[in-house]
Short mmCIF file of C-alpha atoms in Angstrom, two decimals:
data_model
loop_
_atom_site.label_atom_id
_atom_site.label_comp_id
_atom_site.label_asym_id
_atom_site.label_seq_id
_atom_site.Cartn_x
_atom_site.Cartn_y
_atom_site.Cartn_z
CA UNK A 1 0.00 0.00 0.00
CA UNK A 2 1.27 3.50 -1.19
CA UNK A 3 1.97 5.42 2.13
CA UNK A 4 1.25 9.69 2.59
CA UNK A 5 2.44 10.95 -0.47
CA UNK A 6 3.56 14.28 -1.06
CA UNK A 7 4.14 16.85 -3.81
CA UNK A 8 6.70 18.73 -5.05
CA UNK A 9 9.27 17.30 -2.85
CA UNK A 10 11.29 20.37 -2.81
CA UNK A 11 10.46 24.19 -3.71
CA UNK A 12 12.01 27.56 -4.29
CA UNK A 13 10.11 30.58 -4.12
CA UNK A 14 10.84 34.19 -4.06
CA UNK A 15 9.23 36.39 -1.16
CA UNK A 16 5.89 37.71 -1.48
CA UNK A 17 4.88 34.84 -4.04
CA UNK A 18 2.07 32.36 -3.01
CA UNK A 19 2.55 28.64 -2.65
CA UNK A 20 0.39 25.15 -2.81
CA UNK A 21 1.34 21.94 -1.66
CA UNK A 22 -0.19 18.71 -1.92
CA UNK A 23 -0.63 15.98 -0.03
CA UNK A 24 -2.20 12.36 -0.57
CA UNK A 25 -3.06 10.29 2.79
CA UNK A 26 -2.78 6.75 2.92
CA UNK A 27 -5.71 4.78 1.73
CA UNK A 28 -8.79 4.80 3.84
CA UNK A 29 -7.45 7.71 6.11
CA UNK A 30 -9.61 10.17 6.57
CA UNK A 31 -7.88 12.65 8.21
CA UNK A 32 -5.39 15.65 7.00
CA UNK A 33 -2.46 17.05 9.00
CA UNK A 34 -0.42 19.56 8.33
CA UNK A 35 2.58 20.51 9.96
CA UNK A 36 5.58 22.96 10.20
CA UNK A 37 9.15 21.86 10.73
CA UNK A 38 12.12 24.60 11.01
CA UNK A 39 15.43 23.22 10.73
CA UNK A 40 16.39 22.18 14.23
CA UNK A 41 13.12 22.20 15.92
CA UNK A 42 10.25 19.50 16.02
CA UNK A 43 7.02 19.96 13.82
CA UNK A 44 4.70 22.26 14.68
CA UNK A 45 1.07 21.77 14.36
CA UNK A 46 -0.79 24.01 11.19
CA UNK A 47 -3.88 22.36 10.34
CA UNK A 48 -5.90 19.07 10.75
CA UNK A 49 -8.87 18.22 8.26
CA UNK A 50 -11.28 15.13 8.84
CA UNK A 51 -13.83 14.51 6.31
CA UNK A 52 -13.51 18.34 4.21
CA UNK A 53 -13.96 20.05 7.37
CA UNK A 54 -11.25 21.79 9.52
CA UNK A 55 -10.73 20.66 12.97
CA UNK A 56 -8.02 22.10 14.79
CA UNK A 57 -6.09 24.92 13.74
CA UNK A 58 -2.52 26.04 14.94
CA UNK A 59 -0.64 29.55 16.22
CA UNK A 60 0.04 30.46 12.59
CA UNK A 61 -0.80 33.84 10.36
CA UNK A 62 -3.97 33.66 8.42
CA UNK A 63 -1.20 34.04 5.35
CA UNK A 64 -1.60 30.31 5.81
CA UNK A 65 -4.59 28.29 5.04
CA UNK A 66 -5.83 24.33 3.61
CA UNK A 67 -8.23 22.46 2.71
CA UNK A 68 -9.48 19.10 1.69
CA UNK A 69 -11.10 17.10 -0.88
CA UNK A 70 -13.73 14.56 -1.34
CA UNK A 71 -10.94 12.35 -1.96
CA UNK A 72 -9.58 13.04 1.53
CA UNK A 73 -6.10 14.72 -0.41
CA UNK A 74 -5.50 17.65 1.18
CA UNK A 75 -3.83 21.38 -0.15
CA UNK A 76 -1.89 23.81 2.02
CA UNK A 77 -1.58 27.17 0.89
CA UNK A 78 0.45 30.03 1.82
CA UNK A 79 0.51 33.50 0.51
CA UNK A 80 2.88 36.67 0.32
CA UNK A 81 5.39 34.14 1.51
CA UNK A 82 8.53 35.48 4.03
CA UNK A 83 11.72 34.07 4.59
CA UNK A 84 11.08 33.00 7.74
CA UNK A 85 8.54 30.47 5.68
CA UNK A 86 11.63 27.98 4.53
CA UNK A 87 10.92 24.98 6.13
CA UNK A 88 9.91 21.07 5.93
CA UNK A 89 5.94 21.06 5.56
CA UNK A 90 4.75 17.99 6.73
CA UNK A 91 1.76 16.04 6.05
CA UNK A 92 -0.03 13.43 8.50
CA UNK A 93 -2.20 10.96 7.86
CA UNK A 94 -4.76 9.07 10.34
CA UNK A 95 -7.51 7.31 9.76
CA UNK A 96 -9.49 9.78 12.47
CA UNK A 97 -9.15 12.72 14.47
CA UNK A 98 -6.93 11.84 17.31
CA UNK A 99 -5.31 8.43 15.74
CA UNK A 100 -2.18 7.78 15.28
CA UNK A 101 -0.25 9.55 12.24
CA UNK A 102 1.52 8.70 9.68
CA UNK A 103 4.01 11.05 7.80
CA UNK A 104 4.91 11.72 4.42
CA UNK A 105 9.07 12.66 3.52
CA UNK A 106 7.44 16.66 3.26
CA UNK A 107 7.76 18.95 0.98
CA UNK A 108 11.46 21.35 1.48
CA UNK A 109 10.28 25.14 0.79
CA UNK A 110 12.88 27.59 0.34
CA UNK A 111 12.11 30.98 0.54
CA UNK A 112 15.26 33.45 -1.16
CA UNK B 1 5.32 27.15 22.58
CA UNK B 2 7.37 23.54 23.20
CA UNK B 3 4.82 21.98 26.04
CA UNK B 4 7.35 19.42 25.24
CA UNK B 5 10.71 19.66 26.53
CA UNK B 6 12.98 16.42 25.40
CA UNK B 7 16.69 16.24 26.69
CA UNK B 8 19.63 15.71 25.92
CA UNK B 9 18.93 18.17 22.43
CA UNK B 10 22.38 16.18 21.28
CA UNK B 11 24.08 12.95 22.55
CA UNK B 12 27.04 11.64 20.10
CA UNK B 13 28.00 7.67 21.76
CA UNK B 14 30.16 4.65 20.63
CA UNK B 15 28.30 1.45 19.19
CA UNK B 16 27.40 -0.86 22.31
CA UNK B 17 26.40 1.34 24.72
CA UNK B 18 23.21 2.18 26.19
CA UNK B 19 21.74 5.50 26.28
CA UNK B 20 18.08 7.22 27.52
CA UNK B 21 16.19 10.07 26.33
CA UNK B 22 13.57 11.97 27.92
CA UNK B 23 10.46 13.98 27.09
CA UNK B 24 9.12 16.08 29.81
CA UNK B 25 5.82 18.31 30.28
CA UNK B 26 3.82 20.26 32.46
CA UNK B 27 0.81 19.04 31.24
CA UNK B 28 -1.03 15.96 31.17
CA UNK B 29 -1.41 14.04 27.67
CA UNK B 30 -3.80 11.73 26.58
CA UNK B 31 -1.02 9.58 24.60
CA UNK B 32 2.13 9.97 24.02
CA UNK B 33 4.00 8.67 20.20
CA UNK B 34 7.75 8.93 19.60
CA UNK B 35 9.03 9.24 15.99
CA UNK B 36 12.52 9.10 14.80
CA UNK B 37 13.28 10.93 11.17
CA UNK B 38 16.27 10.96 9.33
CA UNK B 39 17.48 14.04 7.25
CA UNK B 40 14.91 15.11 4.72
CA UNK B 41 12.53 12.28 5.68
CA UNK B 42 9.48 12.08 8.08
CA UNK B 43 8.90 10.97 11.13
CA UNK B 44 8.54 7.57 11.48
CA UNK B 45 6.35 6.46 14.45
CA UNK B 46 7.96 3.89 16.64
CA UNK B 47 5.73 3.35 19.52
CA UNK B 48 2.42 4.94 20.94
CA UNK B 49 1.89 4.18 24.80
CA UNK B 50 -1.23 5.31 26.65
CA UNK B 51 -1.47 4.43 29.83
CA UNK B 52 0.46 6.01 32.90
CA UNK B 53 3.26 3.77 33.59
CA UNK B 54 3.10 1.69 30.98
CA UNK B 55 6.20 0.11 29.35
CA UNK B 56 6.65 -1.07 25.24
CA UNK B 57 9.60 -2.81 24.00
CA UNK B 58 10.66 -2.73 20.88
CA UNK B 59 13.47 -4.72 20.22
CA UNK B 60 16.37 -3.16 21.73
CA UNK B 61 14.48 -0.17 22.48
CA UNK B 62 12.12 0.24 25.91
CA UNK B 63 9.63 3.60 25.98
CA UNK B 64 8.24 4.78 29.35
CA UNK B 65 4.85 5.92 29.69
CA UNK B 66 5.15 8.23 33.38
CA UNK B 67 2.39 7.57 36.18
CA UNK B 68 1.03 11.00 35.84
CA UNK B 69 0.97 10.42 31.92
CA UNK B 70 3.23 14.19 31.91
CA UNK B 71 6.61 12.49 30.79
CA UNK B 72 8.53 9.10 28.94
CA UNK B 73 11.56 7.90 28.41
CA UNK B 74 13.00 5.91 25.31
CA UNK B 75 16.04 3.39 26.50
CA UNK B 76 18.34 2.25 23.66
CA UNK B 77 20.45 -0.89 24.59
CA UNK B 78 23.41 -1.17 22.78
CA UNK B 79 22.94 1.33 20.08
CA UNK B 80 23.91 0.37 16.39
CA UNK B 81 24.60 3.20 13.63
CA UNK B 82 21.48 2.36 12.78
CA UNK B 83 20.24 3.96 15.54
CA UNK B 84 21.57 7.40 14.51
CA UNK B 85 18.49 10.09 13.82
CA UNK B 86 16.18 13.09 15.52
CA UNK B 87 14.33 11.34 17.98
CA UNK B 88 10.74 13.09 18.62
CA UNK B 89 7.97 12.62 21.14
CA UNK B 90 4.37 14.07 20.56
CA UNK B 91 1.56 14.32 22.81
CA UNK B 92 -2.12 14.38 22.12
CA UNK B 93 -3.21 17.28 24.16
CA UNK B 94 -6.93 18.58 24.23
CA UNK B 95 -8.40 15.61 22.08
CA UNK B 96 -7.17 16.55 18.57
CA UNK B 97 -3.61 18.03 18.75
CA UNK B 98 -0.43 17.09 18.50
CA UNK B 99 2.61 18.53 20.31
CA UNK B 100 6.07 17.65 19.40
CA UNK B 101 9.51 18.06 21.29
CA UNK B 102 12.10 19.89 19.86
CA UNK B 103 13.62 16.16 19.21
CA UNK B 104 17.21 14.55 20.41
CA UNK B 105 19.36 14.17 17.94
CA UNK B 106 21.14 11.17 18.52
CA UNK B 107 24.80 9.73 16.63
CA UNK B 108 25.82 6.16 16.92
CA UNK B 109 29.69 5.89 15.80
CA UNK B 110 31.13 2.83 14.91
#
């Protein structure tokens, strides 16, 4: 079975532009996670989605934002992007709100 | 906000020996999962424990579930390279959320 997928795997972006990445969860999952992970620290929690609908929502700017599909694949978007923004975006997968997670390899956003 | 502290941040040991790593809060969780990642990967889960005091092994590795369900420990016996990576524990806090340590980034040498 195909595990969390996620696309690109790496990303360059100039400040100020907007970004969208993409995230598959593992089959029969229904639940999104997204995640934040600065070089050096431990992820830190952005979004979860369960069933199209957002359920918890983390300490970050409204710059950032998600959402998910029938399909239960899931987009996070970020606009007028800073540099502080270069990081490993993580997506989780679970088959509910509150199981246990499994992660993709992220996507690597650099910011310049 | 870390409401997970995990110590040491950086432990560099010889093949063989034994080593333990903690993850420490304030705050009472739910569950507890630890993760190790390699570079550009992941996390990986290795072990979820739920109850207060419980105790997993897996393998050569033993994870600590604390009475008060606020802290754990992960015990490594006789640590391979294999072993080397950025060792994470999460917590389920408040029903839905996750909180991760800042991780301990671990080196097995040869």
């Amino acid at each position: 079975d195909a595990g969390v997928t996620q696309s690109p795997t790496h990303l360059i972006k100039t400040r100020g532009q907007h970004v969208t990445l993409r995230c598959s969860p593992i089959s029969g999952h229904k639940s999104v996670s997204w995640y934040q992970q600065v070089l050096g620290q431990g992820p830190q929690f952005i979004f979860q989605y369960y069933e199209k609908e957002e359920r918890g929502r983390g300490n970050f700017p409204d710059r950032f934002s998600a959402r998910q599909f029938p399909n239960y694949s899931s987009e996070l978007n970020v606009n007028a992007l800073l540099l502080g923004d270069s990081a490993l975006y993580l997506c989780a997968s679970s088959l509910a709100v509150g199981r246990e997670a499994f992660f993709g390899q992220g996507t690597r956003l650099t910011v310049v | 906000t870390q409401l997970l502290e995990q110590s040491p941040q950086f432990l560099s040991i010889q093949e063989g020996e034994n080593l333990t790593v903690y993850c420490n809060s304030s705050s009472v969780f739910s569950s507890l999962q630890w993760y190790r990642q390699e570079p550009g990967e992941g996390p990986v889960l290795l072990v979820t424990v739920v109850t207060g005091g419980e105790v997993k092994k897996l393998k050569r590795l033993t994870f600590q579930f604390g009475d008060a369900r606020k802290d754990s420990s992960l015990h490594i016996t006789a640590a391979q390279p294999g072993d080397t990576g950025l060792y994470l524990c999460a917590g389920k806090y408040n029903f839905n959320k996750f909180y991760f340590g800042s991780g301990t980034k671990l080196n097995v040498k040869p």
